Amino acid sequence: MKLWDKGFSTDKKIDHFTVGNDRELDLVLAKYDVIASKAHAKMLGKVGLVSEDEAKDLVKTLDAIAKDIEKGNFTIEDDFEDMHSKIEFMLTEKLGDTGKKIHSARSRNDQVLVAMQLFLKDELTEIKTQVKTLFDLLMKLADKHKNVLLPGYTHLQIAMPSSFGLWFSAYAESLVDDLYFVQAAHKVADQNPLGSAAGYGSSFPIDRSFTTAEMDFATQKYNVVAAQMGRGKVEKATAFGISSVAATLSKMAMDICLYMSQNFDFISFPNELTTGSSIMPHKKNPDVFELIRAKCNKIQAVPNQLIMIMNNLPSGYHRDLQLVKEVIVPALQDMHACLEMMTFSLKEIKVNKSILDDPKYDYLFSVDTLNELVKSGMPFRDAYKTMGKAIENGNFKPKRDIEHTHEGSLGNLCLEQIKEKMEKVLA
């Protein structure tokens, strides 16, 4: 069954190619098609395109379909093109001609749009919750380990003293930046496109403000052509949001993989969070973090994938847009998994409290030792040359009792201020 069936069928090869994996993906989105269909049915009753009783019957049957979806009993057989055709079939099977009226004043185009935007709103809300959970954990770890020093690097060369307080809270504050992008994507998704039909509106006297309120959208995409042009754009906005989060997680996963290495030995995890080798009995591999790194790098490619699908398409609907679904849905699933596993694993992290006892880290303190010369009155450039000669001649004696006091330094992490930034972005 196809919503556009006119009494003839397409070639099976054409059908297979054009449907693709829509049925599988639509199982994820079916819940949202039902939510939108309920709002649409109520609106049809409100404006008189169906009777009050017909509207109630449609809503009641849609509620039953929603329960089937929730229980995992909803399927889309090969006889159906997508979730829309299966749901309309179920309505018609139960209600007869009343079920056939559900499609009045809408198109499959705005059905897909509204279902996807409702889905993305929920997904982005869940991602914000997961990011906040990870943020809270990082801030807790930063406070717990704020006095434990570790090397800071530039060019992967020993540079200056850092601390686990700085390291953990750096990633926490980076997540605040990421949520600016996620919030922007949520705002783009939070505009009701239902009623734009195929992209040019309808001659029926529909009430789009009613469906906007019914589905809890902040506003509607007023211009019907602009609503249709949002297809793919909202997915791209979402992709930029999650790719920002993914970049932070990927970088942290890389740090963790380095720091777990025996050459660094800064951190460790319990055996149950690592994997082994088939031939090397000593191995404790950071597979979880390597996979987080790889999955997050894949996620960072998603905006470009969507750009390549949509680039230079003129206004109006084009079947190319069907492919954005198969890009964004798996990316969101990977994002949820990576956030969950990063939080789950970091709860068990163990830090090495005596890293800098090793004399190979003495040069970390060259800048602090140099600064003492400047404080005593020596011009900075002269102090720099003096310190350089001492290092070259092997006469360097590090000043290890360092004191960093400015905002954001290892001695003044400003954790409360960072928490306030997070609270503001989520407000």
Short mmCIF file of C-alpha atoms in Angstrom, two decimals:
data_model
loop_
_atom_site.label_atom_id
_atom_site.label_comp_id
_atom_site.label_asym_id
_atom_site.label_seq_id
_atom_site.Cartn_x
_atom_site.Cartn_y
_atom_site.Cartn_z
CA MET A 1 0.00 0.00 0.00
CA LYS A 2 1.23 3.46 -0.94
CA LEU A 3 -0.32 6.79 -0.02
CA TRP A 4 0.08 7.82 -3.67
CA ASP A 5 -1.45 4.60 -5.07
CA LYS A 6 -3.56 5.41 -8.14
CA GLY A 7 -4.40 1.83 -9.09
CA PHE A 8 -1.16 0.80 -10.79
CA SER A 9 2.08 -0.49 -9.36
CA THR A 10 5.72 0.33 -9.99
CA ASP A 11 8.40 -2.13 -11.04
CA LYS A 12 9.70 -4.17 -8.06
CA LYS A 13 13.26 -2.95 -8.61
CA ILE A 14 12.08 0.67 -8.58
CA ASP A 15 10.06 -0.01 -5.46
CA HIS A 16 12.99 -1.63 -3.64
CA PHE A 17 15.38 1.17 -4.60
CA THR A 18 13.07 4.06 -3.68
CA VAL A 19 11.85 2.62 -0.37
CA GLY A 20 15.39 1.71 0.76
CA ASN A 21 15.58 1.14 4.53
CA ASP A 22 12.70 3.50 5.33
CA ARG A 23 10.67 0.77 7.02
CA GLU A 24 13.41 0.08 9.58
CA LEU A 25 14.02 3.76 10.28
CA ASP A 26 10.31 4.50 10.48
CA LEU A 27 9.98 2.13 13.43
CA VAL A 28 11.97 4.75 15.35
CA LEU A 29 9.77 7.59 14.09
CA ALA A 30 6.33 5.93 14.16
CA LYS A 31 5.57 7.19 17.68
CA TYR A 32 5.92 10.76 16.43
CA ASP A 33 3.78 10.21 13.33
CA VAL A 34 1.01 9.10 15.68
CA ILE A 35 1.44 12.20 17.89
CA ALA A 36 1.19 14.44 14.82
CA SER A 37 -1.75 12.46 13.43
CA LYS A 38 -3.65 12.89 16.70
CA ALA A 39 -3.12 16.65 16.60
CA HIS A 40 -4.16 16.69 12.94
CA ALA A 41 -7.31 14.65 13.64
CA LYS A 42 -8.36 16.98 16.45
CA MET A 43 -7.78 19.97 14.19
CA LEU A 44 -9.85 18.39 11.39
CA GLY A 45 -12.69 18.02 13.91
CA LYS A 46 -12.26 21.59 15.11
CA VAL A 47 -12.55 23.11 11.63
CA GLY A 48 -15.36 20.75 10.56
CA LEU A 49 -13.51 18.63 7.98
CA VAL A 50 -14.52 15.58 10.04
CA SER A 51 -17.32 15.34 12.59
CA GLU A 52 -16.68 15.52 16.31
CA ASP A 53 -17.36 11.79 16.68
CA GLU A 54 -15.06 10.96 13.77
CA ALA A 55 -12.27 13.00 15.35
CA LYS A 56 -12.75 11.16 18.66
CA ASP A 57 -12.68 7.78 16.89
CA LEU A 58 -9.49 8.71 15.05
CA VAL A 59 -7.78 9.84 18.27
CA LYS A 60 -8.93 6.72 20.16
CA THR A 61 -7.59 4.42 17.44
CA LEU A 62 -4.34 6.36 17.21
CA ASP A 63 -3.95 5.98 20.98
CA ALA A 64 -4.28 2.21 20.55
CA ILE A 65 -1.63 2.27 17.80
CA ALA A 66 0.62 4.31 20.10
CA LYS A 67 0.32 1.58 22.76
CA ASP A 68 1.29 -1.06 20.19
CA ILE A 69 4.36 1.01 19.28
CA GLU A 70 5.30 1.44 22.94
CA LYS A 71 5.03 -2.33 23.54
CA GLY A 72 7.13 -3.07 20.45
CA ASN A 73 4.24 -4.75 18.63
CA PHE A 74 4.10 -2.29 15.72
CA THR A 75 5.58 -3.58 12.47
CA ILE A 76 5.82 -2.28 8.90
CA GLU A 77 5.50 -5.21 6.54
CA ASP A 78 6.88 -5.22 3.00
CA ASP A 79 3.34 -4.57 1.74
CA PHE A 80 3.63 -1.04 3.12
CA GLU A 81 5.93 1.69 1.90
CA ASP A 82 6.44 3.39 5.24
CA MET A 83 4.96 4.17 8.67
CA HIS A 84 2.47 6.63 7.18
CA SER A 85 0.87 4.05 4.88
CA LYS A 86 0.78 1.40 7.64
CA ILE A 87 -0.81 3.73 10.18
CA GLU A 88 -3.40 4.97 7.68
CA PHE A 89 -4.17 1.34 6.77
CA MET A 90 -4.73 0.50 10.43
CA LEU A 91 -7.06 3.48 10.83
CA THR A 92 -9.03 2.51 7.73
CA GLU A 93 -9.17 -1.15 8.75
CA LYS A 94 -10.64 -0.14 12.12
CA LEU A 95 -12.79 2.87 11.14
CA GLY A 96 -13.59 2.41 7.45
CA ASP A 97 -14.21 5.66 5.59
CA THR A 98 -13.35 7.71 8.68
CA GLY A 99 -9.81 6.36 8.54
CA LYS A 100 -9.52 7.47 4.93
CA LYS A 101 -10.24 11.07 5.98
CA ILE A 102 -7.09 11.46 8.11
CA HIS A 103 -5.00 12.55 5.14
CA SER A 104 -7.19 15.58 4.33
CA ALA A 105 -5.17 18.83 4.33
CA ARG A 106 -1.77 17.19 4.70
CA SER A 107 0.88 15.54 2.55
CA ARG A 108 3.42 12.84 3.25
CA ASN A 109 5.93 15.70 3.00
CA ASP A 110 4.70 17.58 6.05
CA GLN A 111 3.99 14.27 7.80
CA VAL A 112 7.69 13.38 7.55
CA LEU A 113 8.72 16.90 8.52
CA VAL A 114 6.64 17.07 11.67
CA ALA A 115 7.46 13.52 12.80
CA MET A 116 11.16 14.15 12.32
CA GLN A 117 11.07 17.47 14.17
CA LEU A 118 9.17 15.99 17.10
CA PHE A 119 11.72 13.17 17.16
CA LEU A 120 14.67 15.56 17.01
CA LYS A 121 13.23 17.70 19.81
CA ASP A 122 13.07 14.64 22.06
CA GLU A 123 16.52 13.43 21.00
CA LEU A 124 18.15 16.81 21.60
CA THR A 125 16.44 17.12 24.98
CA GLU A 126 17.81 13.71 25.96
CA ILE A 127 21.29 14.67 24.73
CA LYS A 128 21.16 17.80 26.88
CA THR A 129 20.28 15.64 29.88
CA GLN A 130 23.12 13.23 29.15
CA VAL A 131 25.60 16.06 28.64
CA LYS A 132 24.55 17.61 31.96
CA THR A 133 25.07 14.26 33.71
CA LEU A 134 28.57 13.98 32.26
CA PHE A 135 29.25 17.62 33.12
CA ASP A 136 28.28 17.05 36.75
CA LEU A 137 30.57 14.03 36.97
CA LEU A 138 33.51 15.91 35.45
CA MET A 139 33.01 18.79 37.87
CA LYS A 140 32.88 16.38 40.81
CA LEU A 141 36.10 14.72 39.64
CA ALA A 142 37.73 18.13 39.12
CA ASP A 143 37.00 19.13 42.69
CA LYS A 144 38.04 15.75 44.10
CA HIS A 145 41.41 15.73 42.30
CA LYS A 146 42.09 19.47 42.11
CA ASN A 147 45.39 19.23 43.97
CA VAL A 148 46.80 16.32 41.96
CA LEU A 149 49.31 17.66 39.42
CA LEU A 150 50.00 16.20 35.99
CA PRO A 151 52.08 17.41 33.05
CA GLY A 152 50.67 19.86 30.58
CA TYR A 153 51.84 19.47 26.98
CA THR A 154 52.27 21.60 23.88
CA HIS A 155 53.33 19.88 20.66
CA LEU A 156 53.21 16.69 22.79
CA GLN A 157 56.30 18.05 24.57
CA ILE A 158 56.42 18.61 28.33
CA ALA A 159 55.30 22.22 28.82
CA MET A 160 53.94 23.45 32.18
CA PRO A 161 52.25 22.02 35.26
CA SER A 162 48.60 21.15 34.92
CA SER A 163 46.29 19.30 37.28
CA PHE A 164 43.48 16.80 37.15
CA GLY A 165 41.29 19.63 38.39
CA LEU A 166 42.16 21.61 35.29
CA TRP A 167 41.86 18.59 33.00
CA PHE A 168 38.44 17.42 34.16
CA SER A 169 36.93 20.92 34.38
CA ALA A 170 38.35 21.87 30.98
CA TYR A 171 36.20 19.19 29.37
CA ALA A 172 33.26 20.20 31.55
CA GLU A 173 33.43 23.81 30.39
CA SER A 174 33.86 22.66 26.79
CA LEU A 175 30.53 20.86 27.11
CA VAL A 176 28.92 24.23 27.90
CA ASP A 177 30.07 25.49 24.49
CA ASP A 178 28.72 22.33 22.87
CA LEU A 179 25.30 22.88 24.40
CA TYR A 180 25.07 26.32 22.75
CA PHE A 181 25.02 24.45 19.43
CA VAL A 182 22.60 21.81 20.74
CA GLN A 183 20.26 24.51 22.03
CA ALA A 184 20.37 26.27 18.65
CA ALA A 185 19.44 23.02 16.92
CA HIS A 186 16.56 22.55 19.35
CA LYS A 187 15.23 26.02 18.48
CA VAL A 188 15.33 25.19 14.77
CA ALA A 189 13.44 21.93 15.41
CA ASP A 190 10.89 23.61 17.69
CA GLN A 191 8.82 25.08 14.81
CA ASN A 192 5.68 23.32 13.63
CA PRO A 193 5.75 22.53 9.87
CA LEU A 194 2.43 20.62 9.83
CA GLY A 195 -0.07 22.23 7.48
CA SER A 196 2.52 23.11 4.85
CA ALA A 197 1.33 19.95 3.04
CA ALA A 198 3.47 19.34 -0.06
CA GLY A 199 5.15 22.69 0.49
CA TYR A 200 2.47 25.06 -0.79
CA GLY A 201 -0.24 24.88 1.84
CA SER A 202 -3.85 23.80 1.43
CA SER A 203 -7.17 25.20 0.27
CA PHE A 204 -8.79 23.65 3.34
CA PRO A 205 -9.45 26.11 6.22
CA ILE A 206 -7.02 24.44 8.61
CA ASP A 207 -5.91 25.83 11.98
CA ARG A 208 -2.12 25.57 12.22
CA SER A 209 -1.98 27.48 15.51
CA PHE A 210 -4.10 24.72 17.04
CA THR A 211 -1.76 21.90 15.98
CA THR A 212 1.25 23.98 17.07
CA ALA A 213 -0.11 24.23 20.62
CA GLU A 214 -1.37 20.64 20.60
CA MET A 215 2.11 19.26 19.81
CA ASP A 216 3.86 21.69 22.16
CA PHE A 217 5.91 23.48 19.52
CA ALA A 218 7.26 26.88 20.57
CA THR A 219 6.10 28.41 17.28
CA GLN A 220 5.28 27.38 13.75
CA LYS A 221 7.18 27.64 10.51
CA TYR A 222 4.74 30.13 9.04
CA ASN A 223 5.72 30.25 5.41
CA VAL A 224 4.72 26.92 3.87
CA VAL A 225 7.59 26.99 1.37
CA ALA A 226 10.04 27.78 4.19
CA ALA A 227 8.59 24.85 6.15
CA GLN A 228 9.36 22.48 3.29
CA MET A 229 12.81 24.03 2.89
CA GLY A 230 13.41 23.06 6.50
CA ARG A 231 13.56 19.40 5.44
CA GLY A 232 17.21 18.47 5.85
CA LYS A 233 18.05 21.83 7.39
CA VAL A 234 16.81 20.84 10.84
CA GLU A 235 18.73 17.56 10.57
CA LYS A 236 21.84 19.51 9.60
CA ALA A 237 21.42 21.84 12.58
CA THR A 238 21.11 18.78 14.80
CA ALA A 239 24.21 17.28 13.20
CA PHE A 240 26.24 20.41 13.96
CA GLY A 241 25.01 20.28 17.57
CA ILE A 242 25.93 16.66 18.19
CA SER A 243 29.18 16.98 16.22
CA SER A 244 30.27 19.65 18.68
CA VAL A 245 29.59 17.31 21.60
CA ALA A 246 31.32 14.52 19.68
CA ALA A 247 34.45 16.63 19.19
CA THR A 248 34.77 17.13 22.94
CA LEU A 249 34.24 13.43 23.68
CA SER A 250 36.66 12.35 20.95
CA LYS A 251 39.42 14.60 22.30
CA MET A 252 38.89 13.37 25.85
CA ALA A 253 38.84 9.75 24.69
CA MET A 254 42.18 10.36 22.96
CA ASP A 255 43.64 11.85 26.15
CA ILE A 256 42.43 8.85 28.12
CA CYS A 257 44.00 6.40 25.66
CA LEU A 258 47.33 8.24 25.98
CA TYR A 259 47.17 8.63 29.74
CA MET A 260 46.38 4.91 30.23
CA SER A 261 49.53 3.92 28.32
CA GLN A 262 52.37 2.56 30.44
CA ASN A 263 54.55 5.31 28.97
CA PHE A 264 52.32 7.87 30.68
CA ASP A 265 50.67 5.94 33.53
CA PHE A 266 48.58 8.93 34.62
CA ILE A 267 45.27 7.07 35.02
CA SER A 268 43.86 3.56 35.20
CA PHE A 269 40.51 1.76 35.20
CA PRO A 270 39.32 -1.45 36.83
CA ASN A 271 39.87 -4.64 34.85
CA GLU A 272 36.16 -4.97 34.06
CA LEU A 273 36.25 -1.74 32.05
CA THR A 274 39.15 -2.82 29.86
CA THR A 275 39.78 -5.65 27.40
CA GLY A 276 42.66 -8.04 26.87
CA SER A 277 44.79 -9.50 24.12
CA SER A 278 44.45 -12.99 22.63
CA ILE A 279 48.23 -13.56 22.97
CA MET A 280 49.60 -10.91 25.37
CA PRO A 281 48.43 -11.66 28.91
CA HIS A 282 49.58 -8.32 30.32
CA LYS A 283 47.33 -6.15 28.13
CA LYS A 284 44.59 -3.86 29.50
CA ASN A 285 43.24 -2.14 26.42
CA PRO A 286 41.08 1.02 26.38
CA ASP A 287 38.68 -0.37 23.76
CA VAL A 288 35.69 1.59 25.09
CA PHE A 289 37.50 4.90 24.65
CA GLU A 290 38.92 3.92 21.26
CA LEU A 291 35.40 3.18 20.05
CA ILE A 292 34.08 6.43 21.55
CA ARG A 293 36.86 8.22 19.66
CA ALA A 294 35.99 6.49 16.38
CA LYS A 295 32.22 6.84 16.72
CA CYS A 296 32.56 10.51 17.64
CA ASN A 297 34.81 11.10 14.63
CA LYS A 298 32.11 9.51 12.47
CA ILE A 299 29.53 11.84 14.03
CA GLN A 300 31.71 14.84 13.16
CA ALA A 301 31.46 13.81 9.49
CA VAL A 302 27.64 13.86 9.56
CA PRO A 303 27.18 17.61 8.86
CA ASN A 304 29.25 17.26 5.71
CA GLN A 305 27.29 14.17 4.63
CA LEU A 306 24.05 16.13 4.93
CA ILE A 307 25.52 19.12 3.11
CA MET A 308 26.52 16.84 0.24
CA ILE A 309 22.99 15.39 0.01
CA MET A 310 21.23 18.76 0.08
CA ASN A 311 23.72 21.04 -1.62
CA ASN A 312 22.29 22.99 -4.57
CA LEU A 313 18.80 21.48 -4.34
CA PRO A 314 16.21 24.05 -5.46
CA SER A 315 13.21 24.88 -3.27
CA GLY A 316 10.42 22.34 -3.04
CA TYR A 317 10.55 18.66 -2.21
CA HIS A 318 13.00 16.24 -3.83
CA ARG A 319 13.43 12.53 -3.11
CA ASP A 320 17.10 13.16 -2.27
CA LEU A 321 15.82 14.35 1.10
CA GLN A 322 14.72 10.83 2.03
CA LEU A 323 18.40 9.97 2.57
CA VAL A 324 18.92 12.45 5.41
CA LYS A 325 16.98 10.12 7.70
CA GLU A 326 19.43 7.26 7.27
CA VAL A 327 22.30 9.61 8.16
CA ILE A 328 20.93 11.43 11.21
CA VAL A 329 19.09 8.61 13.03
CA PRO A 330 22.13 6.29 13.45
CA ALA A 331 24.31 9.31 14.34
CA LEU A 332 21.96 10.20 17.20
CA GLN A 333 21.97 6.59 18.41
CA ASP A 334 25.79 6.63 18.42
CA MET A 335 25.81 9.95 20.28
CA HIS A 336 23.59 8.59 23.06
CA ALA A 337 25.77 5.49 23.37
CA CYS A 338 29.02 7.48 23.54
CA LEU A 339 27.70 9.83 26.22
CA GLU A 340 26.39 6.91 28.24
CA MET A 341 29.64 4.94 28.05
CA MET A 342 31.88 7.94 28.77
CA THR A 343 29.90 8.71 31.92
CA PHE A 344 29.68 5.05 32.95
CA SER A 345 33.45 4.54 32.60
CA LEU A 346 34.66 7.82 34.10
CA LYS A 347 32.89 7.00 37.36
CA GLU A 348 35.60 4.38 37.93
CA ILE A 349 38.68 6.38 36.87
CA LYS A 350 41.74 6.16 39.15
CA VAL A 351 44.35 8.93 39.04
CA ASN A 352 48.08 8.61 39.76
CA LYS A 353 48.83 11.04 42.59
CA SER A 354 52.62 11.01 42.27
CA ILE A 355 53.20 11.59 38.55
CA LEU A 356 55.51 14.58 38.96
CA ASP A 357 57.81 12.84 41.42
CA ASP A 358 59.70 11.60 38.39
CA PRO A 359 62.67 13.98 37.71
CA LYS A 360 61.96 13.86 33.96
CA TYR A 361 59.17 16.32 34.71
CA ASP A 362 61.47 18.91 36.31
CA TYR A 363 61.37 21.10 33.20
CA LEU A 364 57.61 21.58 33.71
CA PHE A 365 58.59 24.13 36.33
CA SER A 366 60.94 26.21 34.15
CA VAL A 367 58.38 28.96 33.55
CA ASP A 368 57.45 29.23 37.24
CA THR A 369 61.15 29.33 38.18
CA LEU A 370 61.76 31.98 35.51
CA ASN A 371 58.86 34.04 36.82
CA GLU A 372 60.52 34.18 40.25
CA LEU A 373 63.49 35.96 38.64
CA VAL A 374 61.09 38.45 37.05
CA LYS A 375 59.39 39.02 40.42
CA SER A 376 62.80 39.80 41.92
CA GLY A 377 63.27 42.61 39.37
CA MET A 378 65.02 40.98 36.39
CA PRO A 379 63.51 41.91 32.97
CA PHE A 380 61.59 39.00 31.49
CA ARG A 381 63.80 38.62 28.40
CA ASP A 382 66.96 38.52 30.54
CA ALA A 383 65.36 36.03 32.91
CA TYR A 384 64.38 33.87 29.91
CA LYS A 385 67.98 33.78 28.66
CA THR A 386 69.33 33.07 32.12
CA MET A 387 66.95 30.17 32.58
CA GLY A 388 67.73 28.85 29.10
CA LYS A 389 71.47 28.76 29.86
CA ALA A 390 70.86 27.04 33.20
CA ILE A 391 68.84 24.32 31.45
CA GLU A 392 71.48 23.89 28.73
CA ASN A 393 74.33 23.70 31.23
CA GLY A 394 72.51 21.25 33.49
CA ASN A 395 72.32 23.75 36.35
CA PHE A 396 68.52 24.11 36.36
CA LYS A 397 66.90 23.72 39.79
CA PRO A 398 63.11 23.72 39.58
CA LYS A 399 60.91 25.69 41.93
CA ARG A 400 58.26 23.07 42.68
CA ASP A 401 56.26 25.01 45.29
CA ILE A 402 54.25 26.80 42.63
CA GLU A 403 51.39 29.20 43.24
CA HIS A 404 48.85 29.93 40.50
CA THR A 405 46.05 32.22 41.71
CA HIS A 406 44.39 33.90 38.72
CA GLU A 407 40.89 32.89 37.57
CA GLY A 408 40.88 29.62 35.68
CA SER A 409 44.38 28.57 36.73
CA LEU A 410 45.21 25.33 38.52
CA GLY A 411 45.09 27.13 41.87
CA ASN A 412 41.77 28.86 41.15
CA LEU A 413 39.58 26.57 39.02
CA CYS A 414 36.44 28.76 39.20
CA LEU A 415 34.26 25.66 39.40
CA GLU A 416 31.26 27.60 40.70
CA GLN A 417 31.46 30.05 37.81
CA ILE A 418 31.61 27.17 35.32
CA LYS A 419 28.55 25.62 36.97
CA GLU A 420 26.72 28.94 36.60
CA LYS A 421 27.52 28.98 32.87
CA MET A 422 25.99 25.52 32.50
CA GLU A 423 22.89 26.54 34.45
CA LYS A 424 22.42 29.57 32.18
CA VAL A 425 22.72 27.61 28.96
CA LEU A 426 20.13 25.09 30.20
CA ALA A 427 17.76 27.72 31.62
#
